[in-house]
Every structure is written in structure tokens, then in C-alpha cells.
Amino acid sequence: MDEVRMNSTTLGVFAWTELEREEGKYRFDWLDDVFELINSNGKRIILATPSAAPPAWMSRAYPEILRTGPDRVRRLHGNRVNFCWTSPVYREKVRSINEQLAKRYGHHPALMLWHVSNEYGGECFCELCAQAFREWLKARFEGNLEAMNQAHWTRFWSHRYTDWSQIDIPGNPYGETANQGLSLEFKRFTTDQIVAFYRAEVGALRKHNASVPVTTNLMGFYGGLDPWKLAPYLDVVGWDSYPQFRDQPIDVRGWAKAALTHDLTRSLGGGKPWLLMECSPSSSNWYPVMNLKPPGMHLFETLQAVAHGSDSVLYFQWRQSRGGQEKFHGAVVATGQDNTSRVFSDVSQTGSALDSLSAVAGSTTTSDVAILYDWDNAWAIDGACGPVQGNKRYFETILDQYVPFWEAGISVDVISQECEFGQYRLVLAPMLYLLRDGTAERMRQFVEGGGVLLTTYMTAWADEHDLTFAGGIFSPLAELFGIRVEELDALYPEQKPCVVLPRGSHFGVEGAFEVLGFAERIHVLDAEVVGSYGKFWYGEEPAITRRFVGKGEAIYVGARLGHDFNEPFLNSLAASLNLRRNYDAPTPAGVTVQRRVGRESEFLFLMNAADKQAHLAPPERPAVEILSGKPVSHGITLPPYGVAVLRLE
Ligand code: GAL
């Protein structure tokens, strides 16, 4: 561990059977030894609670703790994260083991953080959860069943409930799958149950020492939990990053996705430094293809997280196990290997880099741009029957809009509908189908106050209950954008209308851009037309509009367009707003730049995500490249996956 400069270690994730082999009989001797070993070597410990994998004796003795699937079949013991969120027995068992851990180690000098459970996720459909769901609904609608019926439009298909007890959890393949409002509520309920479960775990830990910080490892854009609801209860936010490359090893978009998720994590923590809680030093056994990381890629991957605000690089896992599901998963020390392995030296390289970057710790990032990705919205879009079946590509649309900023070295925050908009100059809110009460008004204030708001097709169709707006789609935003949206055309792949931006268009972008699947027919009430349809039966109807309102601007893109449009359009928008780019000289394709600002210094991370060497001119201010310790004089050459970290003087 010293050789790779490892200064902390996570212990005890999934260790329940080792801690409590029989009910109530705890054994801590082995963990005491590990604590002692780590502490005496001057390292710190992140101690996990074991709730992610209950022991077999518990499942046998208390079957109610096991999770039930949507088919209402109780799962058998095994796997992990296979427990019920509601079961009072499970909550009690978790409380007692957590209290035992807290009592024994809560004041240990080596303990620096609680790692609560592991990657909370999944839904439970058991009767205890169904009952809790009914209670949750009753509270949400203040006991007014008729209000719930109205909100979920239950007169349709005779779905009206006349008693709370009739409500079952939706999503059973043989049961209710056609009440979208109720399905949305179940997603929200599950998030609330997970948050309550987490808070109960933390309550037990805090009984013995409330000053040790707590967190849990999040999963980025994982759809089963709205992380904005959990984040306020985490002392530091973190996530587990395993960038995957499905079709090709060198996939710049794959790195963009990792970058976007790092930005989400930073934003969830209010911009403070966050933790990369897991990554693999090598390959991951669940990858479709267990491709090895070529030289430099591991350093790139870890420093990319640091560039986007992480103050740690933690691994899953230190030593590879010889058995079990993950025996082929990458590890710092693989079975039969020692400190001479390629992977070990990759990890040492990261360790040395982190050592030299110690001044970066604590520094933060501020962004002028925010992209809005909202979990309620994602659930509602997924659940909607239309305008196409299957993936409506909400996440991909977010990524499409992120990439041009990432490539241009412009920092981006990722926000939810409930975050403040006012601190940004530009907010991108594509496909915001579900518009909560008050959002339209907050958007108006943002634009009037000088913000630029961009939205797209499939926005403001439904309220928080998934009821379409009585005034028609987009009606809550019609006045702000000065347009009326009449209808959306979902296109077959061979139908290719285009959007034409004429020469001299407002954004300096011109040409014809192919529409990819979605086109809305809109009417201009009080806005400028930036682009119009061409080559299709819509004639030259407007497709892209802008409206100046107060000190700001509202931009509408009515059709799904590709990178050929997004890149020049968003770049030109960024230039017209004079948005801060992290690097003053031009950057070659594949090279991205992130900025972190500390109390005393400013750091620029220059990263080459491509498999070709790249050259950059030196920055305008004098700078030192920290990894090599050399001043930057003539320019910077980055090999494939090369990273340079500049401290500006
Ligand atoms: C994570 C999980 C770890 C390990 C890892 C393998 O999702 O938290 O326990 O399974 O994946 O990639």
C-alpha cells in the first residue's frame, strides 16, 4: 500500500456473515486486527455498514427481510442488495449491527468516514411495501382519495379506487401497468423508502459518535433512485465509476459520459470536492468485453475524476478474491501477482500523481452553464406510452448537449428542476416533459434577470402527476418563449426532414441539418425564427426560435438534431455569451480542459481522450506542469490518454 501511496482503505462492505455468524453473536477480532494494522501504518479507514448483503441465517429465520419482485414472488436468499426497504425486522437487524460497529469503532482514531451500505438500489413489491406505499399515498394526498383519483385520471379505463386498500404497487407484469401517475408515485415512494432506510442506518451510527462523517456510494445516472433526495443527508458525495466501452476501445463519447457523471456528482454535493469511491485499476468482470486498459488509460481515468472535482481515487478492489462472482474483476493485487505487475505499476503511477497533486485537494469548480437532468422527468418520459415505444433517448439528449461544452473546455454543472437557476448564465433544459408547479415561473424570472434558457421538443407536456396541461403541450412556457407548440411528429428512420438555418442566421450557423426522429410543429406568437423546416410536408414552418425577454433570452429547438448542429450551435451560443473557457488557446479534437480553483492557486487539467498525440499552445499566464514539476514554456504535447495539470502562476 505504501508503494502505491495508498493512504486509506474501505473495509467491511458485505461483511455481515463475518461480523455476526450467528444471530446476536458478534465477532470483531479479525476487524480489530485489520484496524490495528492499518492504524499502526498511519493510514485511515472508511468503514462500511454491512446491510447490502444479509446473512443466510437471517433470510431463513425472517423471510420477510427478502425482497419481492414485481411478479410478487419473494426472492430466495443470495446475491446482494436483495432486501426489503420496509421490513421492520430488517431495519432492526441493521440497527443493531450498525450500533455494534459504531460502539466498537466509532471513536477509533483511524476511522475517517462511514460508508453506509453499498449502492442502494432496486424496488421491493412485498405486502409490507404495498402497505407502506398506500400510507405514503394517503399522506401525499392528505387523506383525500378523490384528489388522488383526479391526479391519476382514474376514470379512464375504470381505474378509480374507492378505498385506499384497493391500491396495489403498479408494475406487475400481470397487473397494473397502465396508470402512469401511480407508477411515477411508486418510483418516488421507493426513493423515499431508500432515504428513510439510509437515515435509519445513520441514526444508529451516530448514537456513539455523531462527529464521524457519513456517505454512501451513488451510481451516477442510475434510474432507480433520485440522488437529489439523498444528497442532503450525505456529508460528502461520491460515486463508483466504471466507464464502459461497448463497441470500441477508444470511444471519446464514453469519456464524455464519465465526465458528465463526475459533474453530476460534484453538483449533487453543492460544488464541494467529492469522492471517487470505486474504480477498477484494470478491467471489470461484468464488461461485455474484458478489454485491458492500454498504457496511460488508468491514469487518465483517475485524473479525469480529479479534474472534475474528486479529492480521492478509491479502488474496488485491493486484492482479488479467489472465488465468487468477482474473482476475475480487476484488483490492485491480482491473484498470484505482486508489485511487479503492469496493473500495480499503473496504480503506483496514479498514486505518485495524486501525491504531487496534494495542493489541488479542496479546490472547487464554478460553472456558467448548467444542464438540467431530472429524475421525475426521466421516469415520466420512460413511462409514457408514446411518442415512440422504447427508449426516447432522454439521457442521450443530455449527453449530446453536454459534449460540445466538454470539448470546448467549458465547465458544466448538472442540476435538477428544483435547483436554483440564478447562478448560471446558460441553462439547458432539453426534453423537460414533466414540469413541476412553479418551474415555469422560476424560468421566467431566470430569463428576465439575464439568463439564457434553451429547451427543446417534448418539453412541458405534463405536470407532476403526469397529467397533460389543460392548455395543451408547452402551454406553461408558451408566453416566455413566444411560441405555441401544436404537435410532435415521431419519424421513421427513412423520414428525414431537415432544419435550415439561412446564411447570416443569428447564431452564425448556417446550412441544412437532418432531423433525427422528433420534429415539432410550432407557431410563432412573439419570437424570432432562427431555423425552419425544409424538404418535408411541413413546408417552411419554424423549427428553432429565440425570444429576448427582460435581460435574457429563451431559445427553443423544436427538432432532434445531431452533433453536426449541436456543436456549432452551442459553440456559437457560448461565444456570444462570452462564456469562460478553461483554456485560452484552441484545443485539438479529443482534448478537454477542466479548471479547479483553490485558495491560493488555479489548476487546469488538460486531458487527451483520443488515441492520437495532441499539441497545445502554452496558456497565456505562466504555468508549471505539476506532474513533471516543469514550467510550461513552449507548449504542451499530450500522448494518447496523456494528462497535464497546470498550476497557473
Ligand atoms: C460496484 C460494487 C462493488 C463491485 C464493483 C465491481 O458496483 O459496489 O462491490 O461489485 O461494482 O465492478
XYZ file of C-alpha atoms and ligand atoms in Angstrom:
661
model
C 0.000 0.000 0.000
C 2.874 2.337 0.749
C 4.400 1.578 -2.626
C 1.283 2.751 -4.429
C 0.880 5.642 -1.934
C -2.427 4.346 -0.658
C -3.427 6.256 2.467
C -6.894 4.941 3.213
C -8.889 1.786 2.837
C -12.553 0.862 2.775
C -13.450 -2.109 4.952
C -16.400 -4.261 5.720
C -18.631 -3.818 2.666
C -20.773 -7.017 2.595
C -19.018 -8.382 5.724
C -22.134 -9.286 7.704
C -21.541 -13.025 7.987
C -18.002 -12.342 9.161
C -19.307 -9.978 11.829
C -22.358 -11.902 13.028
C -22.129 -15.547 12.091
C -24.985 -16.430 14.395
C -27.758 -14.160 15.469
C -26.534 -11.774 18.153
C -23.048 -13.334 18.365
C -20.673 -10.715 17.143
C -17.053 -11.313 16.222
C -14.830 -8.334 15.793
C -11.414 -9.854 16.462
C -10.461 -10.013 12.774
C -11.642 -6.468 12.160
C -9.801 -5.253 15.275
C -6.620 -6.729 13.793
C -7.130 -5.003 10.460
C -7.877 -1.708 12.200
C -4.704 -2.102 14.225
C -2.601 -2.958 11.175
C -3.892 -0.032 9.168
C -3.737 2.428 12.031
C -0.218 1.455 13.015
C 0.829 2.102 9.437
C -0.577 5.605 9.581
C -3.487 5.035 7.248
C -7.169 5.850 7.623
C -10.258 3.712 7.407
C -13.600 4.088 5.705
C -15.825 1.582 7.456
C -18.878 0.176 5.733
C -22.098 -0.999 7.289
C -22.926 -4.489 6.032
C -26.601 -4.037 5.149
C -26.121 -4.656 1.421
C -25.838 -8.419 1.953
C -27.764 -10.046 4.815
C -26.537 -13.439 6.071
C -28.283 -16.687 5.119
C -29.334 -17.419 8.712
C -31.296 -14.187 8.708
C -33.125 -14.928 5.471
C -34.108 -18.336 6.833
C -35.248 -17.053 10.203
C -37.036 -13.939 8.906
C -38.110 -14.447 5.292
C -39.854 -11.057 5.338
C -36.453 -9.379 5.014
C -36.064 -10.699 1.471
C -37.067 -8.667 -1.493
C -40.142 -9.448 -3.555
C -40.075 -8.941 -7.314
C -42.710 -7.262 -9.495
C -44.145 -10.741 -10.126
C -44.910 -10.816 -6.352
C -42.574 -13.766 -5.908
C -40.335 -13.450 -2.890
C -36.727 -13.816 -3.920
C -34.656 -16.559 -2.410
C -31.577 -15.856 -0.370
C -28.469 -14.911 -2.328
C -26.838 -12.266 -4.480
C -26.769 -8.857 -2.807
C -28.957 -5.798 -2.255
C -31.715 -8.374 -2.027
C -33.538 -6.979 0.988
C -36.841 -5.233 1.591
C -36.737 -1.480 2.210
C -39.677 -1.603 4.583
C -39.319 -4.759 6.705
C -39.225 -3.710 10.384
C -37.224 -6.849 11.173
C -34.531 -5.904 8.661
C -34.391 -2.330 9.883
C -33.977 -3.656 13.422
C -31.217 -6.083 12.434
C -29.379 -3.341 10.568
C -29.786 -1.003 13.516
C -28.222 -3.489 15.906
C -25.214 -4.398 13.748
C -24.597 -0.717 12.954
C -24.757 0.163 16.625
C -22.289 -2.587 17.416
C -19.882 -1.244 14.802
C -20.331 2.314 15.991
C -19.790 1.331 19.612
C -16.604 -0.542 18.829
C -15.041 1.690 16.187
C -16.895 4.998 16.342
C -14.099 6.628 18.327
C -11.215 4.780 16.718
C -8.545 7.281 15.636
C -8.206 5.652 12.215
C -11.907 5.924 11.352
C -12.497 8.806 8.975
C -15.790 8.069 7.248
C -18.787 5.734 7.365
C -19.572 4.054 4.052
C -23.210 3.265 4.590
C -24.297 0.054 2.862
C -23.399 -0.224 -0.821
C -25.032 1.140 -3.962
C -28.592 1.337 -2.699
C -30.984 0.367 -5.453
C -33.895 -1.745 -6.661
C -37.552 -1.958 -5.755
C -39.466 -4.260 -3.459
C -43.051 -5.330 -4.171
C -43.886 -7.223 -0.975
C -47.027 -6.698 1.053
C -45.145 -4.642 3.674
C -44.010 -2.292 0.908
C -47.505 -2.234 -0.617
C -48.943 -1.227 2.743
C -46.293 1.446 3.217
C -46.984 2.687 -0.321
C -50.694 3.098 0.485
C -49.801 5.049 3.614
C -47.369 7.147 1.626
C -50.074 7.947 -0.949
C -52.564 8.745 1.773
C -50.115 11.224 3.294
C -49.246 12.711 -0.088
C -52.888 13.359 -0.926
C -53.711 14.361 2.654
C -56.161 11.516 3.030
C -58.187 12.679 0.041
C -58.682 9.641 -2.185
C -60.701 11.647 -4.673
C -57.767 14.030 -5.104
C -55.565 11.054 -5.937
C -58.147 9.709 -8.389
C -58.291 13.073 -10.058
C -54.499 13.403 -10.183
C -54.135 9.976 -11.751
C -57.156 10.406 -14.039
C -58.507 7.093 -12.867
C -61.902 7.371 -14.528
C -60.068 6.322 -17.691
C -60.338 2.552 -18.181
C -62.303 2.414 -14.935
C -59.219 2.689 -12.754
C -60.946 4.628 -9.987
C -60.172 3.485 -6.441
C -62.916 3.718 -3.847
C -60.772 2.694 -0.899
C -57.048 3.071 -0.210
C -56.814 -0.657 0.474
C -57.547 -1.397 -3.206
C -54.291 0.149 -4.320
C -51.537 -2.239 -5.230
C -47.988 -1.497 -6.305
C -48.010 -0.945 -10.081
C -45.532 -2.631 -12.381
C -46.601 -6.253 -12.016
C -46.459 -7.869 -15.452
C -49.860 -9.455 -14.688
C -51.286 -6.373 -13.030
C -51.445 -2.614 -13.253
C -49.010 -1.162 -15.757
C -51.226 1.454 -17.376
C -51.609 4.041 -14.620
C -48.597 6.258 -15.312
C -49.348 8.653 -12.461
C -49.331 5.790 -9.957
C -46.157 4.296 -11.462
C -44.433 7.633 -11.049
C -45.534 7.750 -7.414
C -44.066 4.314 -6.817
C -40.678 5.499 -8.089
C -40.863 8.470 -5.734
C -42.001 6.240 -2.876
C -39.039 3.898 -3.448
C -36.630 6.825 -3.297
C -38.260 7.963 -0.048
C -38.001 4.446 1.406
C -34.316 4.269 0.487
C -33.669 7.674 2.035
C -35.522 6.598 5.192
C -33.556 3.341 5.282
C -30.288 5.240 4.911
C -31.234 7.740 7.603
C -32.121 4.918 9.986
C -28.688 3.386 9.336
C -27.026 6.710 10.028
C -29.095 7.243 13.189
C -27.660 4.021 14.631
C -24.092 5.029 13.737
C -24.470 8.480 15.231
C -25.581 7.193 18.617
C -21.989 6.599 19.587
C -20.141 9.355 17.818
C -22.029 11.901 15.800
C -18.914 13.611 14.528
C -17.765 10.952 12.039
C -18.971 11.935 8.555
C -21.260 9.604 6.614
C -21.845 8.815 2.987
C -22.937 6.083 0.612
C -21.705 5.272 -2.863
C -24.043 6.563 -5.563
C -24.293 5.255 -9.099
C -24.362 8.342 -11.287
C -27.402 8.399 -13.562
C -28.771 5.116 -12.182
C -32.529 5.358 -12.650
C -33.854 3.642 -9.521
C -33.125 6.381 -7.011
C -33.379 10.149 -7.240
C -29.985 11.106 -5.780
C -31.107 14.695 -5.195
C -33.321 13.370 -2.393
C -30.455 11.505 -0.726
C -27.655 14.011 -1.267
C -28.694 16.416 1.536
C -28.022 13.613 4.035
C -24.519 12.808 2.785
C -21.595 14.634 4.379
C -19.626 14.091 1.205
C -20.964 12.809 -2.097
C -19.306 10.006 -4.020
C -19.878 7.558 -6.818
C -18.464 4.392 -8.361
C -17.117 4.913 -11.853
C -16.511 2.102 -14.320
C -16.503 3.694 -17.779
C -17.555 1.112 -20.323
C -16.738 0.889 -23.966
C -19.131 -1.374 -25.730
C -18.259 -1.280 -29.347
C -14.788 0.089 -29.485
C -11.982 0.628 -27.026
C -11.339 4.227 -27.964
C -14.618 5.980 -27.546
C -14.357 9.661 -26.781
C -18.101 9.783 -26.066
C -17.556 7.183 -23.331
C -15.180 9.593 -21.611
C -17.715 12.384 -22.084
C -20.265 10.253 -20.263
C -17.836 9.694 -17.392
C -17.135 13.448 -17.297
C -20.848 14.269 -17.246
C -21.396 11.852 -14.364
C -18.484 13.346 -12.426
C -20.083 16.760 -12.955
C -23.407 15.435 -11.696
C -21.698 14.100 -8.562
C -19.969 17.408 -7.928
C -23.254 19.252 -8.406
C -25.063 16.900 -6.015
C -22.577 17.935 -3.356
C -23.185 21.613 -3.986
C -19.871 22.031 -5.853
C -17.700 20.781 -2.998
C -14.992 18.184 -3.660
C -16.425 14.689 -3.891
C -15.122 11.119 -3.676
C -14.417 8.664 -6.437
C -15.443 5.758 -4.199
C -14.669 2.906 -6.580
C -12.900 2.327 -9.827
C -11.108 -0.613 -11.323
C -7.366 -0.464 -11.819
C -7.788 -2.916 -14.648
C -10.835 -4.426 -16.270
C -14.275 -5.154 -14.806
C -15.610 -8.678 -14.996
C -19.116 -7.561 -15.951
C -17.931 -5.651 -19.029
C -19.222 -7.162 -22.257
C -15.579 -7.492 -23.262
C -12.898 -7.520 -20.558
C -10.567 -5.293 -22.519
C -7.385 -4.247 -20.702
C -6.552 -0.600 -20.246
C -3.705 0.396 -22.530
C -0.778 2.361 -21.051
C -1.870 5.690 -19.662
C -5.583 4.951 -19.671
C -5.818 4.224 -15.955
C -4.059 7.460 -15.071
C -6.322 9.313 -17.494
C -9.427 7.774 -15.940
C -8.482 8.608 -12.361
C -7.221 12.112 -13.043
C -10.335 12.817 -15.081
C -12.331 12.314 -11.885
C -9.962 14.625 -10.004
C -10.227 17.178 -12.811
C -13.996 17.207 -12.371
C -13.769 17.729 -8.627
C -12.940 14.462 -6.895
C -10.497 14.558 -3.994
C -9.984 10.802 -3.927
C -9.301 7.763 -6.041
C -10.544 4.655 -4.260
C -10.460 1.194 -5.722
C -12.631 -1.759 -5.889
C -10.518 -3.733 -5.045
C -7.195 -4.078 -3.298
C -6.714 -7.850 -3.523
C -8.553 -10.102 -5.927
C -10.607 -12.853 -4.322
C -10.042 -16.418 -5.441
C -13.697 -17.289 -5.510
C -17.111 -15.824 -6.020
C -18.710 -13.670 -8.644
C -15.892 -11.154 -8.887
C -12.810 -13.350 -8.978
C -11.879 -12.009 -12.415
C -12.564 -8.369 -11.599
C -9.579 -6.046 -11.734
C -7.630 -5.577 -8.490
C -4.542 -3.694 -7.450
C -3.041 -7.017 -6.414
C -4.338 -9.750 -8.686
C -4.229 -13.384 -7.621
C -0.689 -14.687 -7.974
C 0.662 -11.242 -8.929
C 2.855 -8.939 -6.907
C 4.234 -5.439 -7.103
C 5.906 -6.154 -10.425
C 2.647 -6.436 -12.368
C 1.628 -3.944 -15.016
C -1.532 -3.058 -13.102
C 0.392 -2.482 -9.881
C 2.682 -0.050 -11.649
C -0.334 1.723 -13.222
C -1.746 2.186 -9.725
C 1.637 3.394 -8.446
C 1.668 5.938 -11.227
C -1.747 7.220 -10.124
C -0.541 7.236 -6.506
C 2.513 9.346 -7.354
C 0.387 11.690 -9.437
C -2.037 12.168 -6.545
C 0.868 12.838 -4.220
C 2.110 15.611 -6.440
C -1.431 16.987 -6.731
C -1.968 17.389 -2.988
C -2.377 21.155 -3.417
C -5.444 20.509 -5.589
C -7.380 18.977 -2.669
C -10.180 21.222 -1.512
C -10.248 23.301 -4.687
C -13.596 23.757 -6.411
C -15.175 24.431 -9.784
C -17.712 27.037 -10.718
C -19.733 26.795 -13.887
C -21.580 29.308 -16.003
C -23.568 26.557 -17.664
C -25.976 24.037 -16.204
C -27.682 21.103 -17.844
C -30.919 20.067 -16.266
C -31.442 16.320 -15.851
C -34.396 15.497 -13.678
C -35.244 12.044 -12.292
C -39.008 12.637 -12.074
C -38.831 13.719 -15.676
C -36.787 10.681 -16.729
C -39.328 8.379 -15.044
C -42.276 10.131 -16.652
C -40.671 10.033 -20.101
C -39.839 6.350 -19.715
C -43.339 5.558 -18.537
C -45.146 7.491 -21.277
C -46.861 5.400 -23.909
C -45.669 7.461 -26.893
C -44.470 9.348 -28.860
C -42.310 6.289 -29.600
C -42.158 2.976 -27.789
C -38.919 2.102 -26.104
C -36.053 4.454 -25.427
C -36.941 8.104 -26.015
C -33.272 8.948 -25.553
C -33.564 11.485 -22.746
C -30.165 10.693 -21.263
C -28.523 10.595 -24.711
C -30.017 14.006 -25.451
C -28.467 15.390 -22.281
C -25.127 13.897 -23.286
C -25.479 15.311 -26.824
C -25.844 18.785 -25.380
C -23.048 18.284 -22.879
C -20.416 17.131 -25.375
C -19.854 20.473 -27.166
C -19.205 22.221 -23.828
C -16.963 19.418 -22.611
C -14.993 19.573 -25.850
C -14.727 23.337 -25.650
C -13.382 23.204 -22.090
C -16.373 24.964 -20.559
C -17.313 23.666 -17.098
C -20.867 22.453 -16.692
C -23.000 21.690 -13.642
C -25.796 19.145 -13.761
C -28.902 20.300 -11.927
C -32.426 19.150 -11.207
C -35.616 21.079 -11.751
C -35.585 22.129 -8.113
C -32.098 23.661 -8.118
C -31.542 27.391 -8.296
C -31.050 28.668 -11.858
C -29.919 32.162 -10.944
C -26.208 31.421 -10.536
C -25.880 30.324 -14.183
C -25.695 32.315 -17.374
C -26.983 29.491 -19.523
C -29.366 26.689 -18.565
C -30.038 23.850 -20.999
C -33.232 22.005 -20.199
C -33.921 19.667 -23.123
C -36.902 17.291 -23.131
C -38.280 18.607 -19.851
C -41.540 16.741 -20.375
C -42.611 16.899 -16.716
C -42.811 20.456 -15.463
C -43.388 20.832 -11.756
C -45.528 23.572 -10.275
C -43.514 26.746 -10.080
C -40.805 25.789 -12.575
C -42.272 27.876 -15.404
C -42.346 30.909 -13.127
C -38.766 30.326 -11.960
C -37.689 30.005 -15.562
C -39.350 33.309 -16.392
C -37.563 35.024 -13.536
C -34.272 33.493 -14.609
C -34.622 34.744 -18.178
C -35.902 38.165 -17.200
C -32.952 38.512 -14.860
C -30.489 37.933 -17.695
C -30.243 34.156 -18.048
C -30.356 32.267 -21.312
C -32.633 29.257 -21.271
C -32.627 26.653 -24.012
C -35.242 23.966 -24.274
C -36.429 21.557 -26.916
C -39.213 19.407 -28.291
C -41.049 17.279 -25.737
C -40.924 19.932 -23.047
C -43.701 20.951 -20.643
C -46.175 18.318 -21.697
C -47.302 17.168 -18.260
C -47.474 18.245 -14.636
C -46.020 16.393 -11.670
C -48.874 13.855 -11.803
C -48.221 13.183 -15.471
C -51.440 14.980 -16.401
C -51.015 16.859 -19.649
C -51.517 20.587 -19.350
C -55.102 21.636 -19.997
C -53.884 24.402 -22.299
C -52.004 21.892 -24.447
C -48.392 20.826 -24.650
C -45.867 23.529 -23.821
C -48.644 25.886 -22.694
C -46.991 26.843 -19.358
C -43.949 28.123 -21.268
C -45.704 29.479 -24.370
C -45.600 33.080 -23.255
C -41.966 33.023 -22.171
C -40.784 31.517 -25.452
C -43.338 33.339 -27.583
C -44.437 30.203 -29.391
C -47.292 27.721 -29.404
C -46.464 24.054 -29.892
C -49.155 22.247 -31.816
C -47.916 18.672 -32.205
C -44.892 16.391 -32.338
C -44.138 14.157 -35.272
C -42.253 10.953 -34.400
C -40.446 9.920 -37.558
C -39.426 6.642 -39.109
C -35.689 6.424 -39.794
C -36.178 6.931 -43.513
C -38.169 10.128 -42.958
C -35.625 12.884 -42.928
C -36.886 16.411 -42.796
C -34.196 18.955 -42.182
C -33.904 22.214 -40.338
C -32.421 25.047 -42.356
C -30.555 27.959 -40.865
C -30.130 30.585 -43.554
C -26.935 32.418 -44.314
C -26.376 35.163 -41.778
C -28.535 33.386 -39.189
C -28.490 34.787 -35.683
C -26.082 32.221 -34.351
C -23.668 32.349 -37.247
C -24.574 28.767 -38.054
C -25.904 28.041 -41.497
C -26.917 25.027 -43.523
C -29.407 22.190 -43.541
C -29.360 19.753 -40.624
C -31.101 16.416 -40.679
C -33.832 15.785 -38.119
C -33.330 12.609 -36.087
C -36.679 11.195 -35.085
C -38.607 14.027 -33.417
C -39.961 17.190 -35.030
C -42.479 19.550 -33.503
C -44.796 21.787 -35.442
C -44.829 25.157 -33.758
C -46.416 28.575 -34.283
C -44.629 31.786 -33.549
C -46.530 34.208 -31.343
C -43.807 36.627 -30.453
C -40.327 35.264 -31.215
C -37.672 35.394 -33.894
C -37.351 32.421 -36.195
C -33.787 31.106 -36.256
C -34.323 27.967 -38.350
C -37.179 26.496 -40.364
C -38.046 23.077 -41.705
C -37.165 22.159 -45.242
C -37.697 19.218 -47.565
C -40.859 17.874 -45.951
C -44.602 18.301 -45.843
C -44.295 20.825 -43.008
C -43.174 23.380 -45.584
C -41.043 26.140 -44.164
C -42.592 26.164 -40.732
C -40.453 27.434 -37.859
C -38.282 24.890 -36.071
C -35.885 26.963 -33.937
C -36.819 30.231 -32.271
C -35.403 32.750 -29.879
C -37.041 35.478 -27.861
C -35.382 38.235 -25.895
C -37.158 38.707 -22.597
C -36.065 41.243 -19.999
C -32.295 40.960 -19.868
C -32.193 37.355 -21.078
C -33.229 35.059 -23.846
C -35.427 31.996 -24.365
C -34.320 29.631 -27.140
C -36.416 26.789 -28.486
C -35.125 23.915 -30.606
C -38.174 22.089 -31.911
C -36.476 19.105 -33.550
C -33.925 16.499 -32.523
C -30.726 17.359 -34.335
C -27.316 15.718 -34.288
C -23.789 16.693 -33.394
C -23.377 18.431 -36.781
C -25.852 21.006 -35.468
C -25.297 20.896 -31.708
C -21.599 21.535 -31.887
C -21.557 24.740 -33.963
C -24.812 25.981 -32.490
C -23.849 25.550 -28.849
C -20.321 26.784 -29.505
C -21.656 29.897 -31.116
C -24.086 30.400 -28.250
C -21.199 30.028 -25.792
C -19.128 32.529 -27.750
C -21.974 35.041 -27.966
C -22.366 34.858 -24.192
C -18.635 35.109 -23.736
C -18.706 32.033 -21.534
C -15.499 31.321 -19.699
C -13.419 28.660 -21.450
C -10.978 26.865 -19.228
C -8.131 27.209 -21.700
C -7.306 30.312 -23.662
C -5.629 28.579 -26.630
C -7.521 26.330 -29.055
C -7.639 22.647 -28.074
C -7.378 19.810 -30.620
C -10.212 17.270 -31.017
C -10.361 14.896 -28.076
C -8.570 17.253 -25.687
C -10.668 18.661 -22.888
C -9.762 21.082 -20.134
C -11.200 21.348 -16.647
C -10.476 24.019 -14.075
C -10.320 23.814 -10.281
C -9.740 26.895 -8.185
C -8.135 26.725 -4.764
C -7.497 29.388 -2.154
C -4.065 30.111 -3.490
C -3.848 28.624 -6.941
C -5.778 27.817 -10.027
C -5.343 24.411 -11.685
C -6.025 23.365 -15.240
C -6.356 19.699 -16.164
C -5.573 19.123 -19.841
C -6.714 15.669 -20.894
C -6.355 13.877 -24.181
C -9.220 11.397 -24.503
C -8.175 10.394 -28.004
C -5.705 7.760 -29.148
C -3.571 10.286 -31.041
C -0.894 12.591 -29.766
C -2.086 16.202 -29.321
C -0.268 19.535 -29.154
C -1.471 22.663 -27.383
C -0.077 26.147 -27.302
C 1.002 27.286 -23.824
C -1.533 29.193 -21.722
C -1.339 32.975 -21.635
C -0.356 33.026 -17.966
C 2.911 31.439 -16.835
C 2.306 27.954 -15.527
C 4.014 24.932 -14.027
C 3.035 21.418 -15.060
C 2.670 19.774 -11.670
C 3.081 16.112 -12.598
C 6.512 16.739 -14.091
C 7.295 19.789 -11.956
C 8.431 21.694 -15.052
C 7.438 25.191 -16.126
C 5.400 25.321 -19.306
C 7.350 27.233 -21.868
C 6.739 26.225 -25.424
C 3.529 24.344 -25.496
C 2.263 21.022 -24.333
C 2.326 17.648 -26.010
C -0.108 15.065 -24.752
C 0.311 11.415 -25.751
C -2.832 9.293 -26.162
C -4.598 9.488 -22.762
C -1.998 11.997 -21.685
C -2.859 14.353 -18.851
C -1.098 17.558 -17.866
C -2.025 19.514 -14.765
C -1.051 23.161 -14.843
C -0.792 25.417 -11.864
C -1.243 28.944 -13.129
C 1.195 31.399 -11.628
C -19.670 -1.951 -7.800
C -19.878 -2.561 -6.431
C -18.645 -3.330 -5.981
C -18.163 -4.240 -7.071
C -17.922 -3.438 -8.314
C -17.419 -4.271 -9.471
O -20.876 -1.612 -8.387
O -20.155 -1.559 -5.477
O -18.986 -4.080 -4.831
O -19.110 -5.221 -7.312
O -19.122 -2.840 -8.716
O -17.320 -3.511 -10.632
